[in-house]
Amino acid sequence: MSPILLIVFLPLIAAAVAGLSNKAFGTVFPKVVTTGALFVSCALSWPIFIQYLHGAEATVVPVLTWMTSGDFHAEWALRVDALTAVMLVVITSVSALVHLYSWGYMSEDPDQPRFFAYLSLFTFAMLMLVTADNLVQMFFGWEGVGLASYLLIGFWFRKPSANAAAIKAFVVNRVGDLGFMLGIFGTFLVFGTVSIPAILAAAPGMAGSTIGFWGMRVDTITLLCLLLFVGAMGKSAQLGLHTWLPDAMEGPTPVSALIHAATMVTAGVFMVCRLSPMFEVSPTAMGVVTFVGAATCLFAATVGLVQTDIKRVIAYSTCSQLGYMFFAAGVGAYGAAMFHLFTHAFFKALLFLGAGSVIHAMHHEQDMRFYGGLRKHIPVTFWTMMAGTLAITGVGIPAVFGNPLAIGFAGFHSKDAIIEAAWAAGVPSAFWVGVFVALLTSFYSWRLVFLTFYGKPRWAGSEHIQHAVHDAHGHGHDAHAHDHAHDNPASQEDAGHAPTADEILHDHGHEGTAGYHPHESPLVMLIPLLLLTLGAIAAGFVFHGAFIDPTAGETYWRGALAFNEHLMHAMHEVPLWVKLSATTAMLLGLVTAWYAYIKRPSFAGEVASQFRVLYTFLLNKWYFDELYNFLFVRPAFAIGRVLWKAGDEKTIDRFGPNGLANLVRLGSVGAVRLQSGYLYTYAFIMLIGLTAALTWVIAG
């Protein structure tokens, strides 16, 4: 049996076994089956990736004939090339570690079999997406991850907020999927096939052709690419269709790591890179991809500056990093886009699982305003999250001043490559956005570290809060609020007032001074963190050649995507100040965060007060949710109420089932009155009937 068949279908089999067995065999059996299957898939994926590093040829493994209708024909086949190989190791590695991590994180949940079945189903759907040989098969995986994300985000279905988040993710993605479906329909109409290799081979020949759309003649490839890109915007949470992503944090933390690092949100980037020869034909489509990616990159980074929920900070970070990937693809640096996708999987999974370890240590508290001083209590989690932060902020030594080789953490190699590619491609707007967002990324990432692991403890039960409780009870809440605001940088900046000790204890479910104490996570949670730390440290340095080196990249990506060798050469020859720009921005963000949260804790609150309008604007996420609620949600509910009250109840029910029921009821009342029980009444009715019949016969 081909290894690719095992890689793809083992998670599906494991999901079926775990889901159907449910709790019949306890909780351990489903966990062993699903986790074991993912580690086998992971072990089989890495050799395939290594083969393609050495220039292996693309292969297609037929599975079955799927659909045939007239001229439409779709085979179910698994395509493996360099692009697929990257996604295989990303998906299976992160998913396997998430499965293992979940043994500890979800240990007290009674529905563990269902959770692990959903995780494996999610992984199978993503593997189907990245191994697709045609667009319909890709759409199958596309919708599969949408379904699985709905199930996982709403896993704790007894929480109204989790249900609302799951529905929001499902609905927003359906908007994007409409564009994706129209793109697939249009592509089949134009090319007469849904086979991806056939479409990419024929795409250059369609340059300059036009097609009718909404009564206009538009460029064929531009229209198809933009429709397909709408689908990518939904799945990868780009500006306009991004609103589902932060709310997805309502799911368990391992779900956040899986969705944000290795599966659903990377699907759009993968699709654009897979169809890159098609996008290359349309400069307009490339420009739109660049603009949307850069805008998303900037938007999400600004919102991440003021979030207080540790998972939401990382969620907006994901949205921003996806923007980097898209504007890299938009300027033609597909290798750099995939490189950042690859490194991002390791350090983002590390950050999410590290955040989960913090939340686990803090008894499910997610607000960073109630952390502080945790590095001494959870040292392993602290150092692994430090590695993730060094990776996402791009810490490294550039190849300048006689240094022949750039050395740094994973994000240093991939993010700097994107920024340099934007300059080399002649898109200075994307370059400057990338540099500025590198500064913002550094600031909010180090802000998270400083608020969580440094400073005085602000959690209930800590010595600092115990003294605060005593002071508050002895001197009144207002006096304590002033003192606590001075010691707590987060309380001023992100709350509008400083929480009193009693408020802190109340928020944590404590009525007295007895609190809880942080504790390190179990080994089963720490092992995935340590393994992902290796990826966050070394993935960029070890694999940068295959992704962005002009010679090696051309060999590696042969036929898998449109590798621009000229752009890669130009990227390595940019001016010195361009090479240093991202590192300079990272250092500036680090120093600013250190000053605001360590050196002078009151500074952040002063800035927030000084720029209250801007701070409120960012805290409310640019008011996208409010805008969409006004434009779409309220009108939809209003239309629904009209259709329900006037259409359904007053029209359909009135003249339909209710009307017929009333007619039958009235008829039965009349019939009952005729049934008197007297013989002369029946004889009289028979006489009338006979007379009427004779009259009709004689008259006829």
XYZ file of C-alpha atoms in Angstrom:
700
model
C 0.000 0.000 0.000
C 1.202 3.484 -0.865
C 2.339 5.491 2.190
C 0.197 8.433 1.097
C -2.949 6.310 1.433
C -2.030 5.475 5.027
C -1.141 9.106 5.812
C -4.509 10.356 4.589
C -6.903 7.612 5.655
C -5.481 6.547 9.036
C -6.891 9.694 10.726
C -10.296 8.993 9.145
C -10.306 5.397 10.388
C -9.190 6.544 13.841
C -11.927 9.206 13.921
C -14.560 6.604 13.010
C -13.330 4.145 15.640
C -13.149 6.769 18.390
C -16.459 8.364 17.470
C -18.467 5.144 17.085
C -16.994 3.466 20.163
C -17.649 6.649 22.154
C -17.406 5.727 25.848
C -18.035 2.003 25.394
C -14.320 1.245 25.867
C -13.583 4.076 28.267
C -11.576 7.184 27.433
C -8.115 5.689 27.000
C -8.869 3.489 23.967
C -10.102 6.337 21.685
C -7.117 8.472 22.691
C -4.644 5.680 21.951
C -6.208 4.947 18.554
C -6.380 8.554 17.356
C -3.013 9.659 18.738
C -1.289 6.504 17.486
C -2.748 6.963 13.998
C -1.511 10.563 13.829
C 1.996 9.666 14.934
C 2.123 6.947 12.258
C 0.959 9.468 9.636
C 3.586 11.909 10.889
C 6.339 9.297 10.739
C 5.386 8.494 7.131
C 5.192 12.162 6.106
C 8.716 13.265 7.008
C 10.502 10.810 4.647
C 8.311 12.084 1.795
C 9.296 15.659 2.643
C 12.988 14.703 2.711
C 12.636 12.992 -0.683
C 11.319 16.181 -2.240
C 14.139 18.189 -0.717
C 16.334 16.109 -3.017
C 14.207 16.762 -6.111
C 11.731 13.844 -6.267
C 9.151 13.841 -9.061
C 5.460 14.515 -8.445
C 3.284 11.424 -8.177
C -0.463 10.814 -8.358
C -2.043 7.849 -6.559
C -5.503 6.955 -7.985
C -8.171 6.032 -5.447
C -11.398 5.676 -7.454
C -13.525 7.227 -10.164
C -15.591 9.742 -8.274
C -18.043 11.585 -10.539
C -18.922 11.465 -14.242
C -21.727 13.518 -15.776
C -21.662 14.482 -19.452
C -18.412 16.350 -20.069
C -17.700 16.584 -16.342
C -15.302 13.987 -14.971
C -13.599 13.950 -11.562
C -11.228 11.265 -10.348
C -10.478 10.773 -6.668
C -6.684 10.799 -6.676
C -3.999 11.853 -4.210
C -1.363 14.183 -5.655
C 2.021 14.349 -3.934
C 4.578 16.988 -4.918
C 6.831 19.451 -3.099
C 3.914 21.668 -2.066
C 1.949 18.705 -0.731
C 5.029 17.397 1.090
C 5.379 20.656 3.042
C 1.738 20.570 4.063
C 1.902 16.886 5.034
C 4.655 17.441 7.597
C 3.022 20.603 8.904
C -0.412 19.028 9.337
C 0.591 15.638 10.713
C 3.360 16.952 12.999
C 1.268 19.640 14.645
C -1.833 17.447 14.799
C 0.062 14.549 16.381
C 1.504 16.829 19.063
C -1.891 18.447 19.647
C -3.401 14.978 20.144
C -0.694 14.125 22.687
C -1.036 17.497 24.444
C -4.799 16.985 24.708
C -4.246 13.901 26.870
C -3.308 16.281 29.677
C -5.341 19.361 28.791
C -8.639 17.505 28.331
C -8.044 14.881 31.028
C -11.017 16.012 33.125
C -13.476 16.376 30.248
C -16.129 13.619 30.175
C -16.449 13.798 26.356
C -12.851 12.972 25.452
C -13.724 10.275 22.847
C -15.847 12.775 20.917
C -13.120 15.422 21.152
C -10.381 13.157 19.828
C -12.660 11.908 17.055
C -13.284 15.504 15.965
C -9.543 16.269 16.015
C -8.779 13.305 13.764
C -11.675 14.131 11.441
C -10.311 17.661 11.130
C -6.877 16.312 10.228
C -8.295 13.931 7.616
C -10.235 16.754 5.945
C -7.143 18.948 5.763
C -5.077 16.107 4.341
C -7.739 15.564 1.695
C -7.552 19.248 0.807
C -3.776 19.386 0.335
C -3.548 16.102 -1.619
C -6.356 17.039 -4.029
C -5.639 16.531 -7.722
C -8.725 18.460 -8.838
C -10.759 21.421 -7.609
C -13.834 19.406 -6.614
C -11.744 17.138 -4.428
C -10.126 20.224 -2.917
C -13.594 21.612 -2.218
C -14.494 18.380 -0.423
C -11.575 18.877 1.976
C -12.359 22.607 2.109
C -15.875 21.930 3.386
C -14.631 19.097 5.595
C -12.403 21.404 7.626
C -15.308 23.857 7.807
C -17.538 21.173 9.306
C -14.875 19.921 11.697
C -14.043 23.464 12.832
C -17.733 24.028 13.598
C -17.781 20.866 15.710
C -14.558 21.731 17.541
C -15.204 25.431 18.172
C -18.603 24.514 19.584
C -17.310 21.428 21.402
C -18.452 22.793 24.750
C -21.949 23.169 23.342
C -23.510 23.920 26.705
C -21.757 27.322 26.610
C -23.883 29.809 24.644
C -20.764 31.727 23.633
C -19.201 28.570 22.171
C -22.330 27.835 20.146
C -22.443 31.417 18.889
C -18.760 31.293 17.899
C -19.226 28.005 16.032
C -22.212 29.370 14.106
C -20.324 32.572 13.318
C -17.357 30.640 11.939
C -19.670 28.455 9.859
C -21.694 31.339 8.422
C -18.737 33.619 7.627
C -16.962 30.770 5.888
C -20.067 30.041 3.839
C -19.772 33.566 2.431
C -16.229 32.851 1.323
C -17.183 29.401 0.065
C -19.781 30.929 -2.238
C -16.985 32.769 -4.028
C -14.896 29.602 -4.099
C -17.746 27.601 -5.623
C -18.397 30.243 -8.277
C -14.686 30.194 -9.065
C -14.745 26.412 -9.497
C -17.870 26.591 -11.690
C -16.314 29.332 -13.817
C -13.023 27.472 -14.120
C -14.808 24.370 -15.399
C -16.823 26.512 -17.801
C -13.658 28.103 -19.215
C -11.244 25.167 -19.201
C -13.668 22.246 -19.509
C -11.959 20.402 -16.652
C -11.435 20.570 -12.898
C -8.048 18.819 -13.036
C -5.540 21.160 -11.402
C -2.534 20.213 -13.603
C -4.626 20.624 -16.760
C -5.945 24.019 -15.627
C -2.484 25.334 -14.752
C -1.065 24.145 -18.066
C -3.814 25.905 -20.031
C -3.968 29.118 -17.939
C -1.230 31.091 -19.783
C -3.126 30.578 -23.042
C -6.136 32.416 -21.602
C -4.212 35.662 -21.080
C -6.138 38.596 -22.531
C -9.413 36.697 -23.018
C -12.682 38.072 -21.634
C -15.897 36.566 -20.304
C -19.377 37.916 -19.617
C -20.155 38.606 -15.968
C -23.139 40.623 -14.683
C -23.683 42.157 -18.101
C -20.019 43.203 -18.514
C -16.974 41.852 -20.305
C -14.179 41.214 -17.820
C -10.789 39.548 -17.989
C -11.339 35.801 -17.687
C -8.409 34.823 -15.463
C -8.822 37.904 -13.252
C -12.452 37.049 -12.581
C -11.712 33.391 -11.825
C -8.771 34.221 -9.549
C -10.707 36.844 -7.597
C -13.627 34.464 -7.057
C -11.270 31.747 -5.861
C -9.498 34.278 -3.635
C -12.781 35.142 -1.908
C -12.782 31.546 -0.691
C -9.218 31.977 0.529
C -10.219 35.146 2.393
C -12.883 33.234 4.297
C -10.778 30.225 5.241
C -7.676 32.265 6.056
C -9.573 35.055 7.843
C -8.498 37.983 5.687
C -9.842 41.480 6.260
C -13.592 41.546 5.721
C -14.095 37.845 6.405
C -11.851 37.725 9.474
C -14.442 38.196 12.220
C -14.877 34.486 12.970
C -11.239 33.910 13.898
C -11.005 35.616 17.334
C -14.323 34.101 18.432
C -12.969 30.654 17.551
C -11.026 30.938 20.834
C -14.197 29.666 22.551
C -13.069 26.158 21.632
C -10.550 24.250 23.795
C -6.983 25.528 23.468
C -5.712 22.458 21.529
C -8.380 23.296 18.928
C -7.016 26.825 18.672
C -3.528 25.460 18.068
C -4.742 23.060 15.381
C -6.933 25.576 13.528
C -4.447 28.446 13.717
C -1.168 26.640 13.151
C -1.594 23.761 10.746
C -5.018 23.383 9.245
C -7.961 25.584 8.415
C -6.415 29.036 8.296
C -3.544 27.940 6.063
C -5.889 26.451 3.472
C -6.322 29.759 1.644
C -2.573 30.365 1.400
C -2.066 26.820 0.139
C -4.778 27.232 -2.483
C -3.310 30.475 -3.848
C 0.160 28.903 -4.025
C -1.211 25.736 -5.625
C -2.902 27.830 -8.322
C -0.004 30.302 -8.560
C 0.577 29.738 -12.322
C -3.037 30.815 -12.807
C -2.684 33.899 -10.580
C 0.545 34.850 -12.379
C -1.491 35.450 -15.542
C -3.474 38.267 -13.873
C -1.534 41.256 -12.458
C -4.851 42.654 -11.189
C -5.554 39.543 -9.116
C -1.988 39.615 -7.774
C -2.461 43.253 -6.783
C -5.678 42.443 -4.925
C -3.994 39.581 -3.055
C -1.140 41.910 -2.076
C -3.456 44.681 -0.893
C -5.759 42.410 1.119
C -2.812 40.610 2.697
C -1.044 43.828 3.691
C -4.272 45.384 5.012
C -5.042 42.294 7.091
C -1.470 42.208 8.359
C -1.751 45.777 9.630
C -5.316 45.566 10.949
C -4.807 42.431 13.041
C -1.530 43.671 14.504
C -3.113 46.923 15.704
C -5.964 45.059 17.391
C -3.541 42.626 19.026
C -1.864 45.547 20.813
C -4.720 46.018 23.303
C -6.202 42.552 23.836
C -6.153 41.210 27.382
C -7.199 37.594 26.701
C -3.970 35.654 26.143
C -5.524 33.470 23.443
C -7.012 36.418 21.559
C -3.633 38.140 21.382
C -2.236 35.035 19.689
C -5.357 34.736 17.514
C -4.917 38.234 16.097
C -1.251 37.423 15.679
C -2.285 34.503 13.452
C -4.491 36.767 11.381
C -1.597 39.189 10.949
C 0.926 36.496 10.020
C -1.481 35.132 7.416
C -1.524 38.619 5.935
C 2.265 38.366 5.566
C 1.847 35.095 3.676
C -0.740 36.542 1.320
C 1.137 39.683 0.402
C 4.219 37.508 -0.182
C 2.162 35.473 -2.645
C 0.773 38.697 -4.124
C 4.239 40.001 -5.004
C 5.175 36.636 -6.523
C 7.289 35.260 -3.649
C 5.351 32.000 -3.323
C 8.357 30.175 -1.886
C 8.648 32.788 0.862
C 4.895 32.539 1.549
C 5.143 28.773 1.974
C 8.312 29.177 4.042
C 6.493 31.420 6.501
C 3.547 29.014 6.540
C 6.004 26.236 7.416
C 7.826 28.058 10.223
C 4.632 29.682 11.490
C 3.122 26.252 12.108
C 5.804 25.439 14.667
C 6.026 28.685 16.598
C 2.287 29.424 16.500
C 1.383 25.924 17.703
C 4.008 26.411 20.418
C 2.521 29.747 21.479
C -1.031 28.420 21.594
C -0.124 25.271 23.479
C 2.080 27.351 25.770
C -0.866 29.651 26.409
C -2.922 26.560 27.171
C -0.292 25.503 29.699
C -0.526 28.940 31.332
C -4.316 28.726 31.391
C -4.075 25.221 32.864
C -1.687 26.501 35.532
C -3.986 29.421 36.322
C -7.123 27.305 36.688
C -8.613 28.384 33.321
C -8.045 32.117 33.793
C -7.296 33.698 30.390
C -7.052 37.389 31.302
C -3.411 38.533 31.389
C -4.347 41.283 33.845
C -4.544 38.548 36.465
C -1.201 36.903 35.709
C 2.265 38.245 36.538
C 5.416 36.679 37.972
C 4.663 33.211 36.601
C 8.147 32.416 35.270
C 9.218 31.088 38.670
C 6.145 28.884 39.035
C 5.982 27.358 35.531
C 9.586 27.548 34.264
C 9.295 25.000 31.426
C 6.249 26.753 30.006
C 8.038 30.086 30.382
C 11.131 29.041 28.440
C 9.171 27.347 25.671
C 6.980 30.414 25.226
C 10.120 32.542 25.203
C 11.350 30.444 22.276
C 8.030 30.953 20.490
C 8.188 34.705 21.126
C 11.765 34.920 19.841
C 10.597 33.068 16.721
C 7.508 35.147 15.956
C 9.272 38.454 16.575
C 12.120 37.461 14.256
C 15.160 37.489 16.514
C 18.343 36.748 14.594
C 21.584 38.023 13.105
C 21.266 39.129 9.452
C 23.893 38.238 6.859
C 25.529 41.692 6.901
C 28.835 43.300 7.905
C 30.883 40.345 6.705
C 28.635 37.739 8.325
C 28.214 35.159 5.520
C 25.240 33.332 6.997
C 22.049 34.639 8.616
C 21.364 32.880 11.921
C 18.170 33.207 13.907
C 14.923 31.751 15.093
C 12.347 30.401 12.636
C 10.378 33.586 12.062
C 13.553 35.601 11.486
C 14.324 33.682 8.296
C 10.812 33.493 6.864
C 9.361 36.891 7.810
C 12.494 38.782 6.806
C 12.401 36.935 3.480
C 8.868 38.229 2.849
C 9.782 41.813 3.697
C 12.859 41.696 1.478
C 10.849 40.104 -1.351
C 8.286 42.933 -1.186
C 11.061 45.478 -1.692
C 12.734 43.422 -4.425
C 9.401 43.064 -6.247
C 9.008 46.828 -6.376
C 6.041 47.051 -4.001
C 7.259 49.578 -1.391
C 3.821 49.929 0.225
C 3.810 46.236 1.159
C 7.427 46.533 2.330
C 6.712 49.415 4.713
C 3.576 47.729 6.035
C 5.640 44.602 6.670
C 8.302 46.541 8.572
C 5.782 48.476 10.663
C 3.854 45.301 11.500
C 7.147 43.660 12.529
C 7.436 46.438 15.127
C 3.844 45.927 16.302
C 4.314 42.151 16.408
C 7.375 42.542 18.588
C 5.538 44.922 20.930
C 2.402 42.832 21.519
C 4.366 39.571 21.729
C 6.714 40.903 24.389
C 3.781 42.601 26.094
C 2.243 39.138 26.474
C 5.473 37.758 27.936
C 5.979 40.653 30.350
C 2.377 40.718 31.597
C 2.287 36.947 32.021
C 5.691 36.020 33.365
C 7.203 39.209 34.830
C 6.211 41.836 37.361
C 4.342 41.321 40.585
C 1.821 38.450 40.758
C -1.728 39.681 40.217
C -3.550 36.398 40.728
C -5.780 35.564 43.675
C -3.836 33.824 46.400
C -0.542 35.556 45.570
C 1.205 37.411 48.371
C 0.823 40.702 46.478
C -2.937 40.322 46.178
C -3.250 39.164 49.794
C -1.648 42.432 50.901
C -3.925 44.283 48.483
C -6.977 42.640 50.023
C -5.826 43.699 53.467
C -5.200 47.251 52.277
C -8.537 47.411 50.508
C -10.387 46.237 53.603
C -8.434 48.599 55.816
C -8.416 51.759 53.678
C -11.379 51.434 51.359
C -11.620 50.359 47.758
C -10.784 53.729 46.228
C -7.465 54.000 48.071
C -6.525 50.470 47.043
C -7.554 51.056 43.455
C -4.978 53.825 43.181
C -2.219 51.695 44.720
C -3.062 48.659 42.624
C -3.143 50.716 39.434
C 0.417 51.784 40.078
C 1.602 48.192 40.546
C -0.515 46.648 37.797
C 0.294 47.966 34.317
C -2.489 46.012 32.710
C -5.241 47.209 35.008
C -4.889 50.817 33.866
C -4.314 50.228 30.214
C -6.932 47.656 29.413
C -9.804 48.080 31.829
C -10.592 51.777 32.173
C -10.300 51.423 35.948
C -8.059 49.546 38.310
C -9.792 46.440 39.715
C -9.860 46.265 43.468
C -8.645 43.205 45.309
C -12.225 42.139 46.029
C -13.078 42.478 42.327
C -10.077 40.357 41.422
C -11.061 37.659 43.886
C -14.685 37.836 42.750
C -13.653 37.460 39.099
C -11.741 34.345 40.088
C -14.602 32.877 42.049
C -13.062 33.573 45.468
C -14.906 35.318 48.266
C -12.110 35.283 50.800
C -8.350 35.486 50.805
C -7.819 31.788 50.059
C -6.699 31.553 46.449
C -4.963 29.160 44.126
C -1.337 28.709 43.211
C 0.050 28.160 39.713
C 1.493 24.760 38.906
C 3.472 23.363 35.993
C 1.601 21.259 33.445
C 1.989 17.467 33.365
C 4.712 15.852 31.261
C 2.273 14.799 28.547
C 1.643 18.509 27.878
C 5.260 19.592 28.214
C 6.689 17.070 25.709
C 4.804 18.636 22.733
C 5.964 22.077 23.907
C 9.600 20.961 23.968
C 9.372 19.328 20.521
C 7.721 22.409 19.011
C 10.435 24.526 20.607
C 12.984 22.701 18.454
C 10.965 23.662 15.373
C 10.652 27.283 16.502
C 14.422 27.456 16.976
C 15.762 25.495 13.994
C 13.092 25.190 11.262
C 14.051 28.461 9.580
C 17.802 27.947 9.581
C 17.687 24.291 8.498
C 15.157 24.563 5.675
C 15.526 28.107 4.325
C 17.496 26.930 1.291
C 14.694 24.777 -0.099
C 12.170 27.597 0.133
C 13.991 30.786 -0.845
C 17.395 29.882 -2.263
C 17.254 30.659 -6.013
C 18.983 27.446 -7.148
C 17.742 24.957 -4.557
C 14.259 26.441 -4.611
C 13.932 26.045 -8.359
C 14.828 22.360 -7.981
C 12.551 21.785 -5.015
C 9.441 23.584 -6.282
C 9.692 22.299 -9.861
C 6.126 22.061 -11.180
C 4.555 22.553 -7.717
C 4.190 26.346 -7.859
C 5.348 29.334 -9.880
C 8.806 29.812 -8.341
C 10.200 33.201 -9.377
C 13.943 32.595 -9.522
C 14.655 36.174 -10.643
C 12.784 37.590 -7.633
C 14.649 35.271 -5.276
C 17.969 36.504 -6.664
C 16.838 40.121 -6.309
C 15.669 39.451 -2.752
C 19.173 38.458 -1.694
C 20.652 41.581 -3.277
C 18.515 44.271 -1.604
C 20.288 47.221 0.086
C 21.771 46.833 3.545
C 19.171 49.044 5.218
C 16.405 46.829 3.814
C 18.044 43.748 5.317
C 18.310 45.504 8.686
C 14.823 47.039 8.672
C 12.910 44.094 10.154
C 15.525 43.491 12.863
C 15.541 47.184 13.746
C 11.741 47.199 13.990
C 11.837 44.094 16.194
C 14.324 45.701 18.588
C 12.296 48.913 18.757
C 9.148 46.942 19.616
C 11.011 44.985 22.306
C 12.456 48.091 23.937
C 9.083 49.866 23.876
C 7.315 46.894 25.493
C 10.050 46.611 28.122
C 9.742 50.300 28.966
C 5.934 50.212 29.112
C 5.544 47.056 31.189
C 8.774 46.615 33.141
C 10.677 49.897 33.471
C 7.706 52.261 33.864
C 4.483 50.294 34.380
C 2.294 53.403 34.444
C 3.317 54.383 30.902
C 0.863 52.097 29.097
C -2.074 53.449 31.071
C -1.007 57.034 30.427
C -0.805 56.432 26.679
C -4.214 54.713 26.676
C -5.733 57.657 28.541
C -4.060 60.210 26.283
C -5.294 58.493 23.124
C -8.608 57.233 24.472
C -10.451 57.431 21.135
C -7.798 55.436 19.293
C -7.500 52.961 22.164
C -11.278 52.400 22.189
C -11.281 52.024 18.413
C -8.648 49.287 18.602
C -10.214 47.647 21.644
C -13.460 47.335 19.675
C -11.573 45.742 16.737
C -12.207 48.649 14.379
C -15.962 48.117 15.027
C -16.231 45.454 12.335
C -18.580 43.334 14.439
C -20.811 46.315 15.171
C -20.811 47.319 11.500
C -21.720 43.816 10.337
C -24.357 43.586 13.041
C -25.933 46.803 11.711
C -25.610 45.968 8.008
C -26.331 42.253 7.948
C -27.380 40.682 11.251
C -30.181 43.067 12.239
C -31.690 43.243 8.716
C -31.482 39.457 8.472
C -33.342 39.078 11.764
C -35.890 41.704 10.686
C -36.514 39.912 7.393
C -36.729 36.660 9.287
C -39.352 38.066 11.666
C -41.432 39.373 8.750
C -41.283 36.035 6.962
C -42.061 34.246 10.210
C -44.962 36.384 11.401
C -46.511 37.656 8.164
C -45.432 34.898 5.815
C -45.397 31.728 7.871
C -47.980 32.313 10.587
C -50.437 34.731 8.942
C -50.301 33.356 5.392
C -48.983 29.808 5.123
C -50.287 28.525 8.446
C -53.517 30.530 8.194
C -54.495 29.286 4.748
C -52.475 26.074 4.803
C -52.410 23.583 7.685
C -54.338 25.788 10.120
C -56.903 26.813 7.469
C -57.563 23.242 6.363
C -57.786 22.132 9.973
C -60.388 24.825 10.665
C -62.332 23.795 7.561
C -62.370 20.182 8.682
C -63.399 21.261 12.164
C -66.311 23.373 10.869
C -67.404 20.563 8.544
C -67.329 18.076 11.388
C -69.449 20.414 13.539
C -72.072 20.569 10.776
C -71.966 16.812 10.263
C -72.433 16.225 13.981
C -75.593 18.353 13.955
C -77.057 16.124 11.233
C -76.574 13.045 13.384
C -79.650 13.544 15.641
C -80.417 9.856 16.242
C -84.132 10.231 15.272
C -85.553 7.960 12.508
C -87.845 10.604 11.035
C -84.849 12.993 10.561
C -82.991 10.401 8.498
C -86.149 9.583 6.494
C -86.659 13.294 5.767
C -83.040 13.669 4.563
C -83.420 10.588 2.348
C -86.647 12.022 0.860
C -84.936 15.341 0.086
C -82.044 13.513 -1.534
C -84.330 11.326 -3.631
C -86.369 14.360 -4.744
C -83.198 16.209 -5.781
C -81.980 13.203 -7.759
C -85.330 12.766 -9.612
C -85.415 16.496 -10.395
C -81.918 16.337 -11.900
C -82.824 13.277 -14.025
C -86.105 14.758 -15.316
C -84.543 18.173 -15.965
C -81.617 16.526 -17.795
